[in-house]
PDB file of C-alpha atoms in Angstrom:
ATOM      1  CA  ASP A   1      -2.100  17.532 -13.461  1.00 56.00           C
ATOM      2  CA  GLU A   2      -5.464  16.993 -13.255  1.00 60.00           C
ATOM      3  CA  GLU A   3      -7.338  19.105 -11.087  1.00 61.00           C
ATOM      4  CA  LYS A   4      -9.485  17.591  -8.791  1.00 58.00           C
ATOM      5  CA  PRO A   5     -12.186  19.146  -6.526  1.00 56.00           C
ATOM      6  CA  GLU A   6     -11.482  20.593  -3.611  1.00 56.00           C
ATOM      7  CA  GLY A   7     -10.762  17.934  -1.003  1.00 54.00           C
ATOM      8  CA  VAL A   8     -10.146  15.051  -3.200  1.00 55.00           C
ATOM      9  CA  GLU A   9      -6.765  13.282  -3.595  1.00 59.00           C
ATOM     10  CA  ASN A  10      -5.276  13.007  -6.636  1.00 64.00           C
ATOM     11  CA  GLU A  11      -3.752   8.968  -6.720  1.00 70.00           C
ATOM     12  CA  ALA A  12      -1.412   9.695  -9.334  1.00 75.00           C
ATOM     13  CA  VAL A  13       0.532  12.381  -6.985  1.00 74.00           C
ATOM     14  CA  GLU A  14       0.037  10.385  -4.226  1.00 73.00           C
ATOM     15  CA  GLN A  15       1.677   7.170  -5.592  1.00 77.00           C
ATOM     16  CA  VAL A  16       4.261   9.321  -7.296  1.00 78.00           C
ATOM     17  CA  ALA A  17       5.245  10.728  -3.349  1.00 71.00           C
ATOM     18  CA  PHE A  18       5.455   7.488  -2.229  1.00 68.00           C
ATOM     19  CA  ALA A  19       7.139   5.605  -4.790  1.00 75.00           C
ATOM     20  CA  ASP A  20      10.491   3.877  -3.738  1.00 76.00           C
ATOM     21  CA  ARG A  21      11.362   3.936  -7.833  1.00 81.00           C
ATOM     22  CA  LEU A  22       9.686   5.636 -10.544  1.00 85.00           C
ATOM     23  CA  LEU A  23       9.592   3.668 -13.998  1.00 86.00           C
ATOM     24  CA  LEU A  24       9.225   5.932 -17.018  1.00 87.00           C
ATOM     25  CA  ASN A  25       7.992   3.673 -19.583  1.00 87.00           C
ATOM     26  CA  LYS A  26       7.737   3.919 -23.322  1.00 90.00           C
ATOM     27  CA  ILE A  27      10.568   6.565 -23.710  1.00 89.00           C
ATOM     28  CA  ASP A  28      11.443   5.198 -27.445  1.00 90.00           C
ATOM     29  CA  LEU A  29       8.525   7.141 -28.011  1.00 89.00           C
ATOM     30  CA  VAL A  30       8.896  10.815 -26.992  1.00 89.00           C
ATOM     31  CA  SER A  31      11.444  13.440 -26.968  1.00 92.00           C
ATOM     32  CA  GLU A  32      14.462  13.818 -24.739  1.00 93.00           C
ATOM     33  CA  ALA A  33      13.286  17.215 -24.101  1.00 94.00           C
ATOM     34  CA  ASP A  34       9.759  15.564 -22.874  1.00 93.00           C
ATOM     35  CA  LEU A  35      11.511  13.196 -21.044  1.00 93.00           C
ATOM     36  CA  PHE A  36      13.447  15.912 -19.103  1.00 94.00           C
ATOM     37  CA  ARG A  37      10.227  17.840 -18.538  1.00 93.00           C
ATOM     38  CA  ILE A  38       8.716  14.421 -17.349  1.00 92.00           C
ATOM     39  CA  GLU A  39      11.680  13.579 -15.099  1.00 92.00           C
ATOM     40  CA  SER A  40      11.350  17.269 -13.572  1.00 90.00           C
ATOM     41  CA  ARG A  41       7.837  17.125 -12.595  1.00 86.00           C
ATOM     42  CA  LEU A  42       8.522  14.093 -10.936  1.00 87.00           C
ATOM     43  CA  LYS A  43      11.199  15.069  -8.783  1.00 83.00           C
ATOM     44  CA  GLY A  44       9.156  17.858  -7.622  1.00 81.00           C
ATOM     45  CA  ILE A  45       6.669  15.378  -6.127  1.00 77.00           C
ATOM     46  CA  ASN A  46       9.610  12.712  -5.108  1.00 77.00           C
ATOM     47  CA  ALA A  47      12.928  13.974  -4.980  1.00 75.00           C
ATOM     48  CA  PHE A  48      14.706  10.612  -3.108  1.00 74.00           C
ATOM     49  CA  ALA A  49      12.982   7.884  -5.571  1.00 79.00           C
ATOM     50  CA  PRO A  50      15.374   6.962  -8.332  1.00 85.00           C
ATOM     51  CA  ILE A  51      13.920   7.191 -12.075  1.00 89.00           C
ATOM     52  CA  MET A  52      14.309   4.282 -14.230  1.00 87.00           C
ATOM     53  CA  ARG A  53      14.013   4.900 -17.985  1.00 90.00           C
ATOM     54  CA  THR A  54      12.468   1.798 -19.858  1.00 88.00           C
ATOM     55  CA  GLU A  55      11.248   0.842 -23.124  1.00 87.00           C
ATOM     56  CA  LYS A  56       8.290  -1.948 -23.342  1.00 83.00           C
ATOM     57  CA  ALA A  57       8.476  -1.955 -19.632  1.00 79.00           C
ATOM     58  CA  GLN A  58      11.795  -3.564 -19.832  1.00 80.00           C
ATOM     59  CA  VAL A  59      13.184  -3.953 -16.119  1.00 76.00           C
ATOM     60  CA  SER A  60      15.489  -5.948 -13.676  1.00 75.00           C
ATOM     61  CA  VAL A  61      12.962  -7.629 -11.526  1.00 71.00           C
ATOM     62  CA  ASP A  62      15.998  -6.974  -8.836  1.00 68.00           C
ATOM     63  CA  SER A  63      15.871  -3.295  -9.262  1.00 65.00           C
ATOM     64  CA  VAL A  64      12.313  -3.295  -7.877  1.00 64.00           C
ATOM     65  CA  LEU A  65      11.785  -6.299  -5.516  1.00 62.00           C
ATOM     66  CA  ASN A  66      13.318  -6.717  -2.258  1.00 59.00           C
ATOM     67  CA  ILE A  67      14.729  -3.260  -1.898  1.00 58.00           C
ATOM     68  CA  LYS A  68      13.720  -3.196   1.421  1.00 58.00           C
ATOM     69  CA  ALA A  69      12.871   0.534   0.882  1.00 59.00           C
ATOM     70  CA  PHE A  70       9.634   0.847   3.054  1.00 61.00           C
ATOM     71  CA  ASP A  71       9.987   3.379   6.037  1.00 63.00           C
ATOM     72  CA  LEU A  72       7.154   3.200   8.550  1.00 64.00           C
ATOM     73  CA  LYS A  73       8.708   6.566  10.144  1.00 66.00           C
ATOM     74  CA  LYS A  74       9.099   8.180   6.832  1.00 65.00           C
ATOM     75  CA  THR A  75       5.943   7.276   5.535  1.00 66.00           C
ATOM     76  CA  LEU A  76       4.118   8.976   8.748  1.00 68.00           C
ATOM     77  CA  ASP A  77       6.331  11.760   8.506  1.00 67.00           C
ATOM     78  CA  MET A  78       4.909  12.714   4.646  1.00 60.00           C
ATOM     79  CA  ASP A  79       1.246  11.804   5.629  1.00 65.00           C
ATOM     80  CA  PRO A  80       0.590  11.444   9.073  1.00 67.00           C
ATOM     81  CA  GLU A  81      -2.819  10.278   8.133  1.00 68.00           C
ATOM     82  CA  PHE A  82      -1.115   6.976   6.281  1.00 64.00           C
ATOM     83  CA  LEU A  83      -2.943   4.598   8.574  1.00 64.00           C
ATOM     84  CA  ASN A  84      -5.647   6.699   9.671  1.00 64.00           C
ATOM     85  CA  THR A  85      -8.748   4.378   8.969  1.00 50.00           C
ATOM     86  CA  ASP A  86     -11.800   7.377   9.795  1.00 55.00           C
ATOM     87  CA  GLY A  87     -11.999   7.942   6.257  1.00 50.00           C
ATOM     88  CA  GLU A  88     -11.439  11.772   6.977  1.00 45.00           C
ATOM     89  CA  HIS A  89     -10.185  12.559   3.079  1.00 47.00           C
ATOM     90  CA  GLU A  90     -12.110  11.696   0.143  1.00 49.00           C
ATOM     91  CA  HIS A  91     -10.334   9.607  -2.868  1.00 44.00           C
ATOM     92  CA  ASP A  92     -11.611  10.045  -6.684  1.00 50.00           C
ATOM     93  CA  ASN A  93     -15.090   8.905  -7.080  1.00 53.00           C
ATOM     94  CA  SER A  94     -13.634   6.320  -9.721  1.00 51.00           C
ATOM     95  CA  VAL A  95     -11.455   4.662  -6.726  1.00 60.00           C
ATOM     96  CA  SER A  96     -12.839   3.786  -3.734  1.00 66.00           C
ATOM     97  CA  SER A  97     -10.879   2.707  -0.652  1.00 71.00           C
ATOM     98  CA  ILE A  98     -12.030   0.522   2.652  1.00 78.00           C
ATOM     99  CA  SER A  99     -10.350   0.370   5.779  1.00 80.00           C
ATOM    100  CA  ILE A 100     -10.917  -2.555   8.550  1.00 83.00           C
ATOM    101  CA  ILE A 101      -9.449  -3.146  12.092  1.00 85.00           C
ATOM    102  CA  GLN A 102      -9.244  -6.334  13.320  1.00 85.00           C
ATOM    103  CA  PRO A 103      -9.121  -6.472  17.109  1.00 88.00           C
ATOM    104  CA  GLY A 104      -6.709  -8.993  18.642  1.00 89.00           C
ATOM    105  CA  ASN A 105      -3.929 -10.888  17.063  1.00 90.00           C
ATOM    106  CA  VAL A 106      -4.092 -12.582  13.263  1.00 89.00           C
ATOM    107  CA  ASP A 107      -1.450 -15.728  12.670  1.00 87.00           C
ATOM    108  CA  LEU A 108       0.894 -15.021  10.216  1.00 84.00           C
ATOM    109  CA  GLU A 109       0.433 -18.135   7.999  1.00 85.00           C
ATOM    110  CA  LEU A 110      -3.443 -17.826   7.828  1.00 85.00           C
ATOM    111  CA  VAL A 111      -2.876 -13.683   6.529  1.00 82.00           C
ATOM    112  CA  GLN A 112      -0.493 -15.055   4.303  1.00 81.00           C
ATOM    113  CA  LYS A 113      -2.427 -17.655   2.862  1.00 83.00           C
ATOM    114  CA  TRP A 114      -5.316 -15.241   2.685  1.00 82.00           C
ATOM    115  CA  VAL A 115      -3.982 -12.368   1.088  1.00 79.00           C
ATOM    116  CA  GLY A 116      -2.465 -14.452  -1.650  1.00 80.00           C
ATOM    117  CA  GLN A 117      -5.857 -15.805  -2.502  1.00 81.00           C
ATOM    118  CA  LEU A 118      -7.552 -12.507  -2.682  1.00 79.00           C
ATOM    119  CA  LEU A 119      -4.895 -10.903  -4.908  1.00 76.00           C
ATOM    120  CA  GLN A 120      -5.265 -14.005  -6.991  1.00 78.00           C
ATOM    121  CA  GLU A 121      -9.490 -13.285  -7.086  1.00 78.00           C
ATOM    122  CA  LYS A 122      -9.323  -9.475  -6.764  1.00 76.00           C
ATOM    123  CA  GLY A 123      -5.619  -8.503  -7.674  1.00 72.00           C
ATOM    124  CA  ALA A 124      -6.639  -6.937 -10.836  1.00 73.00           C
ATOM    125  CA  GLN A 125      -9.021  -4.598  -9.163  1.00 76.00           C
ATOM    126  CA  ILE A 126      -7.232  -3.565  -5.589  1.00 78.00           C
ATOM    127  CA  TYR A 127      -4.613  -1.000  -6.836  1.00 77.00           C
ATOM    128  CA  ARG A 128      -2.801  -0.991  -3.341  1.00 78.00           C
ATOM    129  CA  MET A 129      -3.224  -2.692   0.124  1.00 83.00           C
ATOM    130  CA  LYS A 130      -1.339  -0.903   3.093  1.00 84.00           C
ATOM    131  CA  GLY A 131      -2.054  -1.136   6.721  1.00 87.00           C
ATOM    132  CA  VAL A 132      -0.034  -3.192  10.504  1.00 90.00           C
ATOM    133  CA  LEU A 133      -1.005  -6.066  11.597  1.00 91.00           C
ATOM    134  CA  SER A 134      -0.658  -7.137  15.048  1.00 92.00           C
ATOM    135  CA  ILE A 135       1.029 -10.828  15.107  1.00 91.00           C
ATOM    136  CA  SER A 136       0.719 -13.863  17.143  1.00 90.00           C
ATOM    137  CA  ASN A 137       3.647 -14.522  19.542  1.00 90.00           C
ATOM    138  CA  ALA A 138       5.710 -10.945  17.844  1.00 92.00           C
ATOM    139  CA  ASP A 139       6.392  -7.952  19.759  1.00 93.00           C
ATOM    140  CA  GLU A 140       6.675  -5.466  16.550  1.00 94.00           C
ATOM    141  CA  LYS A 141       4.290  -4.266  14.383  1.00 93.00           C
ATOM    142  CA  PHE A 142       4.159  -6.001  10.561  1.00 92.00           C
ATOM    143  CA  VAL A 143       3.923  -3.464   8.269  1.00 89.00           C
ATOM    144  CA  TYR A 144       2.734  -4.417   4.798  1.00 86.00           C
ATOM    145  CA  GLN A 145       1.677  -3.069   1.585  1.00 81.00           C
ATOM    146  CA  ALA A 146       1.044  -3.952  -1.917  1.00 78.00           C
ATOM    147  CA  VAL A 147       0.902  -3.159  -5.401  1.00 74.00           C
ATOM    148  CA  HIS A 148      -1.586  -4.506  -7.524  1.00 66.00           C
ATOM    149  CA  MET A 149      -0.150  -8.448  -7.047  1.00 66.00           C
ATOM    150  CA  LEU A 150       2.922  -7.717  -5.539  1.00 72.00           C
ATOM    151  CA  PHE A 151       2.803  -7.762  -1.906  1.00 75.00           C
ATOM    152  CA  ARG A 152       5.862  -7.031   0.699  1.00 79.00           C
ATOM    153  CA  GLY A 153       5.854  -6.690   4.242  1.00 84.00           C
ATOM    154  CA  ASN A 154       8.627  -6.906   7.590  1.00 87.00           C
ATOM    155  CA  PHE A 155       8.079  -6.361  11.063  1.00 90.00           C
ATOM    156  CA  ASP A 156       9.065  -2.670  12.143  1.00 87.00           C
ATOM    157  CA  ASP A 157       8.222  -1.070  15.733  1.00 88.00           C
ATOM    158  CA  LYS A 158       7.451  -2.799  18.861  1.00 92.00           C
ATOM    159  CA  TRP A 159       3.834  -2.531  20.263  1.00 92.00           C
ATOM    160  CA  GLU A 160       4.157  -0.070  22.912  1.00 91.00           C
ATOM    161  CA  ALA A 161       3.317  -0.941  26.695  1.00 90.00           C
ATOM    162  CA  GLY A 162      -0.604  -0.389  27.161  1.00 90.00           C
ATOM    163  CA  GLU A 163      -1.224   0.298  22.721  1.00 90.00           C
ATOM    164  CA  PRO A 164      -4.007  -1.920  21.903  1.00 92.00           C
ATOM    165  CA  ARG A 165      -2.895  -4.847  19.791  1.00 93.00           C
ATOM    166  CA  GLU A 166      -5.608  -4.676  16.694  1.00 91.00           C
ATOM    167  CA  SER A 167      -4.449  -4.876  12.867  1.00 89.00           C
ATOM    168  CA  LYS A 168      -5.478  -2.203  10.601  1.00 88.00           C
ATOM    169  CA  LEU A 169      -5.861  -3.096   6.508  1.00 85.00           C
ATOM    170  CA  VAL A 170      -6.529  -0.330   4.108  1.00 82.00           C
ATOM    171  CA  PHE A 171      -7.732  -1.352   0.289  1.00 80.00           C
ATOM    172  CA  ILE A 172      -7.875   0.920  -2.323  1.00 76.00           C
ATOM    173  CA  GLY A 173      -9.612  -0.235  -5.975  1.00 75.00           C
ATOM    174  CA  LYS A 174     -12.089  -0.547  -7.844  1.00 72.00           C
ATOM    175  CA  ASN A 175     -15.405  -1.785  -7.305  1.00 70.00           C
ATOM    176  CA  LEU A 176     -14.806  -2.194  -3.958  1.00 68.00           C
ATOM    177  CA  ASP A 177     -18.074  -1.895  -2.028  1.00 59.00           C
ATOM    178  CA  GLU A 178     -18.568  -5.197  -0.623  1.00 55.00           C
ATOM    179  CA  LYS A 179     -16.608  -4.519   2.925  1.00 52.00           C
ATOM    180  CA  GLU A 180     -18.898  -7.008   4.704  1.00 47.00           C
ATOM    181  CA  PRO A 181     -17.193 -10.309   2.756  1.00 55.00           C
ATOM    182  CA  LEU A 182     -13.531  -8.542   3.527  1.00 58.00           C
ATOM    183  CA  THR A 183     -14.167  -8.004   7.164  1.00 55.00           C
ATOM    184  CA  SER A 184     -15.742 -11.817   7.586  1.00 56.00           C
ATOM    185  CA  ASP A 185     -12.821 -12.880   5.729  1.00 64.00           C
ATOM    186  CA  VAL A 186     -10.043 -11.423   7.515  1.00 62.00           C
ATOM    187  CA  SER A 187     -11.509 -12.051  10.810  1.00 63.00           C
ATOM    188  CA  GLN A 188     -10.801 -15.900   9.830  1.00 63.00           C
ATOM    189  CA  THR A 189      -7.019 -15.341  10.065  1.00 65.00           C
ATOM    190  CA  ARG A 190      -7.129 -15.061  13.992  1.00 65.00           C
ATOM    191  CA  PRO A 191      -5.323 -17.497  15.617  1.00 63.00           C
ATOM    192  CA  VAL A 192      -7.144 -20.875  16.403  1.00 55.00           C
ATOM    193  CA  HIS A 193      -6.635 -20.936  20.450  1.00 51.00           C
ATOM    194  CA  ALA A 194      -7.581 -16.769  20.551  1.00 47.00           C
ATOM    195  CA  PRO A 195     -10.543 -15.747  21.786  1.00 45.00           C
ATOM    196  CA  PRO A 196     -13.469 -14.151  20.054  1.00 46.00           C
ATOM    197  CA  VAL A 197     -13.035 -10.470  20.331  1.00 44.00           C
TER     198      VAL A 197
END
């Protein structure tokens, strides 16, 4: 419930609001009354995400991975600016965000290789990644999100006729002020046969 200055988003509240699952850890260290109060607060922010109580972060992997819960339409209903790269909102100063728009298509295999390497090298610094990719030879948008080193994505809505084919990538994390290397790195994911844009 930390108060933020006018126009600054509360990152913790955003994470709860967009969560598919909520893990309430260290339940052995608080009273049942405190757990009830915390769960009520979480449900007030996100009534749809199930809350899973855990001790020592013990949770079944099947209950948090590959649950296919991300829905672009639902997310855009909750936050129409989800894919906005204009930087119209301000984040807490301890966290920075970088947005990249890559015109044209990208190669899915090259993107997967690049993201894997990026998460290995900077995974601890990257809190979240999200975006939409224009994949070569695909009629649908590839929507992805990652939290720390966990990445997932799937094909979603079809590209509209006349809609510009471009990839939008958003990175949120610590010390991400080096936009130029990320931009040049993502440009390496363009298909080999694609003309320069």
